[in-house]
Short mmCIF file of C-alpha atoms in Angstrom, two decimals:
data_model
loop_
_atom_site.label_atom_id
_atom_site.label_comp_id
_atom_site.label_asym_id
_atom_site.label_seq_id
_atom_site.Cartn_x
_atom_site.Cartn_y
_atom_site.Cartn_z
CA UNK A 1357 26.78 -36.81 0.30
CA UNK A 1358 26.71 -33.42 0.92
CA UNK A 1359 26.86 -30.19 -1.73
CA UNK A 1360 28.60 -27.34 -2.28
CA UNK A 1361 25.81 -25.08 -1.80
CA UNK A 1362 26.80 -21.64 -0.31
CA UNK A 1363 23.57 -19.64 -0.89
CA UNK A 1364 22.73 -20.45 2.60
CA UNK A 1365 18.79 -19.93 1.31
CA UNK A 1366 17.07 -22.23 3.37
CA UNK A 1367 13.21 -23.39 3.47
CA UNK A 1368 11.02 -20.63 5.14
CA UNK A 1369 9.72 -21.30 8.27
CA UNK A 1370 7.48 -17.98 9.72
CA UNK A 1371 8.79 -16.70 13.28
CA UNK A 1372 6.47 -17.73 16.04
CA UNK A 1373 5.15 -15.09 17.93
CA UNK A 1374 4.83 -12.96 14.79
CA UNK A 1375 1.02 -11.90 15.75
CA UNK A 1376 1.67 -10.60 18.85
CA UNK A 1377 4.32 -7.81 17.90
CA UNK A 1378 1.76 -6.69 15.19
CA UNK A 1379 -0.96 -4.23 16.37
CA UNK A 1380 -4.54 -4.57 13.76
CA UNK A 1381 -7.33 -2.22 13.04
CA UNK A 1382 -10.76 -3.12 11.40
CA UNK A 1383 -11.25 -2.06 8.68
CA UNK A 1384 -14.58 0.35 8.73
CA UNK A 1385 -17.28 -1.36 9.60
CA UNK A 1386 -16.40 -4.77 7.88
CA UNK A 1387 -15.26 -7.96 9.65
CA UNK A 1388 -11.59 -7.72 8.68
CA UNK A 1389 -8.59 -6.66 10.98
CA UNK A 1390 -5.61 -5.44 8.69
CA UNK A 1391 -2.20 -4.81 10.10
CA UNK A 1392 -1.48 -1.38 11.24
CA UNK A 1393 1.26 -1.39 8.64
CA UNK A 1394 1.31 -3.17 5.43
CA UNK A 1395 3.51 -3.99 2.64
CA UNK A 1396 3.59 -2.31 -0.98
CA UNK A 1397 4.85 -3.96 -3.78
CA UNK A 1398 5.02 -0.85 -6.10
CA UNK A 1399 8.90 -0.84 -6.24
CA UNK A 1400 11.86 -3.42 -5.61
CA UNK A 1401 9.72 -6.10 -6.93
CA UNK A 1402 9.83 -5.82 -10.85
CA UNK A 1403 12.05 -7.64 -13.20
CA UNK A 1404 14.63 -5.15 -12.70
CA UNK A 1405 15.11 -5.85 -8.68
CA UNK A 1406 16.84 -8.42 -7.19
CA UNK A 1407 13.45 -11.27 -6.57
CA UNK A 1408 15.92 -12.61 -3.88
CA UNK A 1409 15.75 -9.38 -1.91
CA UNK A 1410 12.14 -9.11 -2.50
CA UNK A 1411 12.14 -12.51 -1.20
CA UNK A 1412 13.71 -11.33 2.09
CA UNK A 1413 11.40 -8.12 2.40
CA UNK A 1414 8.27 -10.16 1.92
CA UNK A 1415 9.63 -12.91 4.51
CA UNK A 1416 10.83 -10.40 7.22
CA UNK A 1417 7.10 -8.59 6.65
CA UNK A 1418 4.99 -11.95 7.48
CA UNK A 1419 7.69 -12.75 10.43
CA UNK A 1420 7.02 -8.76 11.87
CA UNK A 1421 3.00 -9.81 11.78
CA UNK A 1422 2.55 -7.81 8.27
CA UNK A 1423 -0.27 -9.90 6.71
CA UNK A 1424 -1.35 -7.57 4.02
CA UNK A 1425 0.34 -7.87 0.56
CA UNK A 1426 -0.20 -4.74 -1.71
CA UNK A 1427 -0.09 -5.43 -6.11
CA UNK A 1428 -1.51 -4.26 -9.03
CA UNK A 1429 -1.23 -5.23 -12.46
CA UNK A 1430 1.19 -2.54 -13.82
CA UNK A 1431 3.76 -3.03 -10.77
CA UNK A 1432 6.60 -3.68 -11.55
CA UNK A 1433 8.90 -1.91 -13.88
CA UNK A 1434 7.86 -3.75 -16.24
CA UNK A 1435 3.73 -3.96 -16.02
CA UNK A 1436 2.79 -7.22 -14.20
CA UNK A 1437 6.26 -8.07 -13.34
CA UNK A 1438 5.75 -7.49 -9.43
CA UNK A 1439 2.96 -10.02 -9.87
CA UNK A 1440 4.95 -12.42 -11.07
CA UNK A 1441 7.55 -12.06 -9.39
CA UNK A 1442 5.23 -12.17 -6.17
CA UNK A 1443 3.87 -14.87 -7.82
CA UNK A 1444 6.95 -17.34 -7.67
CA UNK A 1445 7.70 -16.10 -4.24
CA UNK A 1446 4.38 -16.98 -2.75
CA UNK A 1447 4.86 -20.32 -4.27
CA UNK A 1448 8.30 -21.01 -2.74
CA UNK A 1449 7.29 -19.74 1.04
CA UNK A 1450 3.60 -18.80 1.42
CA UNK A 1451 1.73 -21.14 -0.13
CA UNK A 1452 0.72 -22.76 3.35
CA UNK A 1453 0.29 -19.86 4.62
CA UNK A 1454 -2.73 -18.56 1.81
CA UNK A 1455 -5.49 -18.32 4.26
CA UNK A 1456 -2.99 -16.11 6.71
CA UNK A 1457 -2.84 -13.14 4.25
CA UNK A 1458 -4.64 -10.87 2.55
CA UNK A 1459 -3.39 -9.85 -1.15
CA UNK A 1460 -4.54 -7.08 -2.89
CA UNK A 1461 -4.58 -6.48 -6.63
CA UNK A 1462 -5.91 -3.45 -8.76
CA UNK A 1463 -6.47 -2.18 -11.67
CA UNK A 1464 -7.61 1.14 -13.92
CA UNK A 1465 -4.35 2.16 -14.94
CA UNK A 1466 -2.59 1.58 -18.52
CA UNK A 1467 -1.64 -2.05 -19.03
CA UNK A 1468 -2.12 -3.29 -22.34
CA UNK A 1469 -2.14 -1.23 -25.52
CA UNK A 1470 -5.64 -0.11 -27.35
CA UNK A 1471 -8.73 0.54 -25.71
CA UNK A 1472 -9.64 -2.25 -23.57
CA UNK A 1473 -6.51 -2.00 -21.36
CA UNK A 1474 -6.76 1.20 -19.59
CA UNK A 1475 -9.65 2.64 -17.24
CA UNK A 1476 -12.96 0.86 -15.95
CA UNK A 1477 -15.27 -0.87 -18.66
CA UNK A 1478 -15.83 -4.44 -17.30
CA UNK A 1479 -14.03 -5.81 -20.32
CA UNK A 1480 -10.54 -4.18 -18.71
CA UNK A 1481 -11.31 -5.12 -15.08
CA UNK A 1482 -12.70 -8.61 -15.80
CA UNK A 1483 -9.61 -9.64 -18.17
CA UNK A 1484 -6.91 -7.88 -15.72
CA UNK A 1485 -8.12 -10.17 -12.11
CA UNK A 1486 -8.14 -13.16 -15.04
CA UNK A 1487 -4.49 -11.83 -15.48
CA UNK A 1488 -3.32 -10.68 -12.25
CA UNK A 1489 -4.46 -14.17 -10.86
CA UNK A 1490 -2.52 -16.26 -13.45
CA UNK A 1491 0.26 -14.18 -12.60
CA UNK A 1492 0.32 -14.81 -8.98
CA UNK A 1493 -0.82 -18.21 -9.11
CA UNK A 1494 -3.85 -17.41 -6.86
CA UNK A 1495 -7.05 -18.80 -7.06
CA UNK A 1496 -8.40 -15.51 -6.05
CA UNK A 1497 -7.56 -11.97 -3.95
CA UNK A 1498 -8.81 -10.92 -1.11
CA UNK A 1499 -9.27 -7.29 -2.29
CA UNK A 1500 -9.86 -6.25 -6.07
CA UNK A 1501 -9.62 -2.27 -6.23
CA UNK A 1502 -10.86 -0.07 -9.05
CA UNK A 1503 -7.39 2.11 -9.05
CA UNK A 1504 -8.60 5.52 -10.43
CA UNK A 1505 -11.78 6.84 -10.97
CA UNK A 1506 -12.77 6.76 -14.77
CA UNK A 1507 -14.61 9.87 -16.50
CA UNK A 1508 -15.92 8.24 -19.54
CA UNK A 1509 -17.06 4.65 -18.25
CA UNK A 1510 -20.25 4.93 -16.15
CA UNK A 1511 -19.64 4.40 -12.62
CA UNK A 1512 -22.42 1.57 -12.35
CA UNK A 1513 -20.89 -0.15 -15.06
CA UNK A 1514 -17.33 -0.47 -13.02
CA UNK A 1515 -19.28 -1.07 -9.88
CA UNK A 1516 -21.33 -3.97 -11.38
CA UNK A 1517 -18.14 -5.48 -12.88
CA UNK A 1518 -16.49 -5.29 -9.26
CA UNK A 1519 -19.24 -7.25 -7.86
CA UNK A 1520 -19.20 -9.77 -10.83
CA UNK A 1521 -15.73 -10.37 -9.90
CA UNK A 1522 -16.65 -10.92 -6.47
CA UNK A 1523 -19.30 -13.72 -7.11
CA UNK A 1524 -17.48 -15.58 -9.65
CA UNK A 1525 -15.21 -16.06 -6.59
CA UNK A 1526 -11.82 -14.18 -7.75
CA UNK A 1527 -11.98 -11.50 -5.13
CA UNK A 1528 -13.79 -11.43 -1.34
CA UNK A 1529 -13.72 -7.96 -0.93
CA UNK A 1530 -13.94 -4.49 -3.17
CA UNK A 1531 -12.26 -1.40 -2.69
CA UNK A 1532 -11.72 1.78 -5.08
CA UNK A 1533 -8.61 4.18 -4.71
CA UNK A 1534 -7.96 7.96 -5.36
CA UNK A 1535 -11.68 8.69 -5.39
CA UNK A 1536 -13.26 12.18 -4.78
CA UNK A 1537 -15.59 11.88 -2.03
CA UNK A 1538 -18.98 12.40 -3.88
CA UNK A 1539 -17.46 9.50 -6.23
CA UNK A 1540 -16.78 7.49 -2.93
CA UNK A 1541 -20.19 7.88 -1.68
CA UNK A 1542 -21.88 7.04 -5.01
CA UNK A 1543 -19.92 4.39 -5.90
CA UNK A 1544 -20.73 2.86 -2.09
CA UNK A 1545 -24.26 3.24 -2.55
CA UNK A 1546 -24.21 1.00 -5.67
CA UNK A 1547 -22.24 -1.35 -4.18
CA UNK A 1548 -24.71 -1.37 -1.25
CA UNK A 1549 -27.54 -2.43 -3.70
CA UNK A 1550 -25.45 -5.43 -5.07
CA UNK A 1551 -24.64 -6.25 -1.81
CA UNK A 1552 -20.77 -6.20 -2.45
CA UNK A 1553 -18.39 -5.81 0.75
CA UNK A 1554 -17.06 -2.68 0.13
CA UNK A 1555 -14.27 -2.27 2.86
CA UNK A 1556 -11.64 -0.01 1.94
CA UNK A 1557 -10.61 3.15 0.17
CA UNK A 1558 -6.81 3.48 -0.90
CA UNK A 1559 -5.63 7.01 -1.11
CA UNK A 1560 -2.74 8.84 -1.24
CA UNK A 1561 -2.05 10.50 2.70
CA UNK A 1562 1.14 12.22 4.08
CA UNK A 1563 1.94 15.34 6.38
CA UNK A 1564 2.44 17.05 2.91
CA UNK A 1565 -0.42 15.89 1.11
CA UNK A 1566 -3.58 16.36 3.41
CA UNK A 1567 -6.34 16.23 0.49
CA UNK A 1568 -8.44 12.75 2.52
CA UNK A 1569 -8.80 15.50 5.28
CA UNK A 1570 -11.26 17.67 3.37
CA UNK A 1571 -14.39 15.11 3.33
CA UNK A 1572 -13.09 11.69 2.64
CA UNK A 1573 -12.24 10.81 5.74
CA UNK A 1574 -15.36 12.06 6.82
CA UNK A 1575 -17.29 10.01 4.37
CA UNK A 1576 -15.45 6.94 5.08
CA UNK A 1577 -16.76 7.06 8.52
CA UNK A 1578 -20.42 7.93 7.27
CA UNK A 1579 -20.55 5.20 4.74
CA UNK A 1580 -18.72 2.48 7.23
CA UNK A 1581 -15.31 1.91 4.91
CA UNK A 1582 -11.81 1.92 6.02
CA UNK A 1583 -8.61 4.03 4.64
CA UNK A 1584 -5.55 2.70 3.83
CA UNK A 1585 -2.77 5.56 3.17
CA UNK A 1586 -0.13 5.12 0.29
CA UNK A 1587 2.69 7.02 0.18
CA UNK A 1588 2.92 8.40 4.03
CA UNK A 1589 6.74 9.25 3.43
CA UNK A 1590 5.98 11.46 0.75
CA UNK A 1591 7.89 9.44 -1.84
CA UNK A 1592 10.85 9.36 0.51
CA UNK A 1593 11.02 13.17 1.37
CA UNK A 1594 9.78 12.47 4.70
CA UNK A 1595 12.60 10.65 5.80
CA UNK A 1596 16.38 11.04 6.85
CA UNK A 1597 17.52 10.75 3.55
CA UNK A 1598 16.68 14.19 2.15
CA UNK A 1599 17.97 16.33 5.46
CA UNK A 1600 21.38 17.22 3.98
CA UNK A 1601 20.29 17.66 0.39
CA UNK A 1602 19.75 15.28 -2.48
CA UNK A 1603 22.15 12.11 -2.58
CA UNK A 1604 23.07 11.04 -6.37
CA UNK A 1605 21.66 7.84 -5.56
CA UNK A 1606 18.24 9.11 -4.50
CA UNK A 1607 15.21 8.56 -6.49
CA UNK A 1608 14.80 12.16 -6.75
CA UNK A 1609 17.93 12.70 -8.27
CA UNK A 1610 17.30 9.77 -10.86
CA UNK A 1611 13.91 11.16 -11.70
CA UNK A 1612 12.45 8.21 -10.97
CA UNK A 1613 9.34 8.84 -9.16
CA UNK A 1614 6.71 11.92 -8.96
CA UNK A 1615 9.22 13.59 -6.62
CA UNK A 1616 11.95 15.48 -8.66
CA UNK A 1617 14.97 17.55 -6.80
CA UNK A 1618 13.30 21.01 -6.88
CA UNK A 1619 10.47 19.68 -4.86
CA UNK A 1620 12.48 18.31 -2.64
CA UNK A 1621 15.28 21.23 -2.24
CA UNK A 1622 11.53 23.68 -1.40
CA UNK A 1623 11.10 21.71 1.71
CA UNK A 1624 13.83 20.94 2.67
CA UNK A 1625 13.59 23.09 5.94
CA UNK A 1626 10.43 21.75 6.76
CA UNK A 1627 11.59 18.33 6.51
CA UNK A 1628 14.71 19.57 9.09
CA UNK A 1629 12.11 21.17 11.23
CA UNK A 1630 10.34 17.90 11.66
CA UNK A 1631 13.29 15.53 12.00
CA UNK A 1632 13.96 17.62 15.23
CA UNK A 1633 10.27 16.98 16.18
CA UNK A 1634 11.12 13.00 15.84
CA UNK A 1635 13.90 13.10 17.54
CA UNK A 1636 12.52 14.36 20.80
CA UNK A 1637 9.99 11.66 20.10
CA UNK A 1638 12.51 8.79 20.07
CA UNK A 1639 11.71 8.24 16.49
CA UNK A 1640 13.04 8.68 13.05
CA UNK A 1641 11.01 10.89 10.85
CA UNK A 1642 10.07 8.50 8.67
CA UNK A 1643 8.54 6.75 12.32
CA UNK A 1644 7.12 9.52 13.27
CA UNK A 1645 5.30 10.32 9.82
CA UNK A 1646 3.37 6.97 9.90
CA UNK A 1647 2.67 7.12 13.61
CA UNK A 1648 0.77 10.99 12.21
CA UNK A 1649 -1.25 9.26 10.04
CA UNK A 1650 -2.25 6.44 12.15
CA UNK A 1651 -3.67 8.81 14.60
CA UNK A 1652 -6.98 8.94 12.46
CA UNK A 1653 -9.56 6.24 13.44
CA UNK A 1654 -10.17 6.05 10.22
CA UNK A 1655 -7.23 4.92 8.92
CA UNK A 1656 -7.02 1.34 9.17
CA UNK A 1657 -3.50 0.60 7.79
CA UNK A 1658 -0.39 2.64 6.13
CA UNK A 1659 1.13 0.85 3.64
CA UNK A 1660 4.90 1.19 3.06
CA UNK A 1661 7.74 0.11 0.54
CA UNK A 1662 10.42 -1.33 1.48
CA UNK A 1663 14.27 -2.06 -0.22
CA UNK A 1664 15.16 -3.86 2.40
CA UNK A 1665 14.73 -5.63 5.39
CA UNK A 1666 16.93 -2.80 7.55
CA UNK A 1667 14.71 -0.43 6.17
CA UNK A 1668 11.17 -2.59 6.59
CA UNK A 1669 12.08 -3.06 10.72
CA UNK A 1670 13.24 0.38 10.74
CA UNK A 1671 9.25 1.59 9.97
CA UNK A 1672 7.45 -1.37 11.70
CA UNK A 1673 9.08 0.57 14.41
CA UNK A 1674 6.65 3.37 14.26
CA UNK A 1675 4.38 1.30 16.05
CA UNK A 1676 6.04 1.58 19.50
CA UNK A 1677 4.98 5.54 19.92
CA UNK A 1678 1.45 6.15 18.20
CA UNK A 1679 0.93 9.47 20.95
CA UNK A 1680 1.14 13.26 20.12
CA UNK A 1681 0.60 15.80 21.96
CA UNK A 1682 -2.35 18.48 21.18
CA UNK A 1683 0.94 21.15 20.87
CA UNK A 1684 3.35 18.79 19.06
CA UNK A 1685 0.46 18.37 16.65
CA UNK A 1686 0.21 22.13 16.21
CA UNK A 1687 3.52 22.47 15.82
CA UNK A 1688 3.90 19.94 13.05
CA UNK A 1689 1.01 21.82 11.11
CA UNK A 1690 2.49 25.36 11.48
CA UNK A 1691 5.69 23.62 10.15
CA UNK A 1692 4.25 22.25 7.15
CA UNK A 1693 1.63 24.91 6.01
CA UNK A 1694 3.83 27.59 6.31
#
């Protein structure tokens, strides 16, 4: 007999095919290819989002060819929420898919209270992958960042704790994120010495926020590590959403992010100035932002949020016009450093 079940949530089968609409970059010198776009997990995945439309962002990111899952153990709202959240999902539809991804976890930011749950002593990172990976139900990641640098623990100590984590099997890779570059290059020699895969550097990269161009990029290449950029869209200023104004809606408005309304209300000419630039490209601005950042060799992924599938397809779409022009490229710098 049948039921009454209207949900119409069926088992997940991936979209064949989904490889070859993806394009993939290695990352630095290391063996791994990571999509040129990948998915972030910072928002719409705590306790207060809907899980079932997190469910259909992560589902319509695997079926576009987006193999790279993006966590750490305070996303959420609240801390370790996105985990577990991603946690139940990846049970549900990806769990025959493990060896098809790569999932990412970090941590060195507040998470517990006292003073083991903050930073980089190897007590914090050692108990937080123990955490992360009973939240996710993962035997292990395949990337374990250090997410900040931290002033008072010494960097060998972190570094040593990194590749601890990677031979007791819980992580195959390292990476650290929003590293100086003289911290980058130390931190790379250590991890030389131990003999830990050191493949990527997370940092923060947009048209607005150029700080990876003045020597981390540069020692990325030298030292053989890739970059993956977080926030290209400038917490959502570089998109359509801003051009008129700020919406009541908007996270800006809401205060819910590092981007408040007076930022955004100082550039909003700029941001007008470049929409016209996209649209002569074919592109949205948001498209054209990542396609700017994915110029630099480099730069082996962007990584994106996403609220919902529309909105996911809508930047995967960046990927069909990567090419500038020497002169639209000057023109997009005398736009935004004037």
């Amino acid at each position: 007999m049948d039921i009454n079940d209207k949900s119409q949530i069926k088992n997940y089968q991936p979209l064949e095919g989904r490889y070859h609409q993806m394009r993939y970059n290695r990352s630095g010198d290391s063996g791994v290819l990571l999509p040129a776009i990948s998915l972030g997990l910072w928002h719409n995945f705590g306790y207060v989002d809907s899980i079932q439309n997190g469910r259909d962002i992560l589902r319509c990111a695997f079926d576009l060819g987006i193999t790279h899952f993006d966590l750490a153990n305070n996303y959420g709202p609240p801390y370790g929420s996105a985990e577990e959240n991603f946690g139940t999902i990846f049970n549900k539809d990806f769990k025959p898919y493990r060896d098809e991804l790569f999932i990412a976890s970090k941590a060195g930011y507040d998470m517990w209270p006292g003073p083991y749950g903050n930073w980089g002593s190897r007590k914090y990172l050692t108990a937080s992958i123990d955490q992360s990976l009973k939240r996710m139900n993962l035997e292990y990641v395949d990337i374990f960042y250090h997410h900040r640098p931290d002033p008072s623990t010494p960097l060998e100590e972190t570094m040593v704790a990194l590749s601890d984590i990677v031979r007791q099997g819980k992580a195959l890779y390292v990476g650290i994120s929003n590293y100086q570059p003289k911290e980058t290059k130390e931190a790379a020699s250590l991890l030389k010495e131990l003999k830990v895969p050191f493949i990527l550097h997370q940092a923060r990269y947009s048209m607005f926020d150029r700080w990876v161009e003045n020597g981390l990029l540069d020692t990325l290449k030298e030292i053989g590590t890739g970059c993956i950029a977080f926030s290209p869209l400038a917490q959502g200023m570089l998109t359509d959403k801003y051009l008129k104004g700020v919406p009541e809606s908007s996270r800006a408005a809401k205060d819910f992010t590092h981007l408040n309304v007076d930022t955004v209300k100082s550039n909003i000419e700029k941001v007008q100035l470049l929409a016209a630039i996209a649209q002569e490209r074919g592109q949205k601005l948001s498209q054209m932002a990542i396609a700017w950042i994915l110029r630099q060799p480099q730069v082996a992924s962007v990584l994106i949020g996403a609220s919902s599938t529309k909105q996911l397809k809508e930047n995967v779409e960046a990927l069909n016009n990567l090419n500038f022009s020497e002169e639209t490229l000057k023109l997009i710098d005398e736009i935004v450093m004037n």
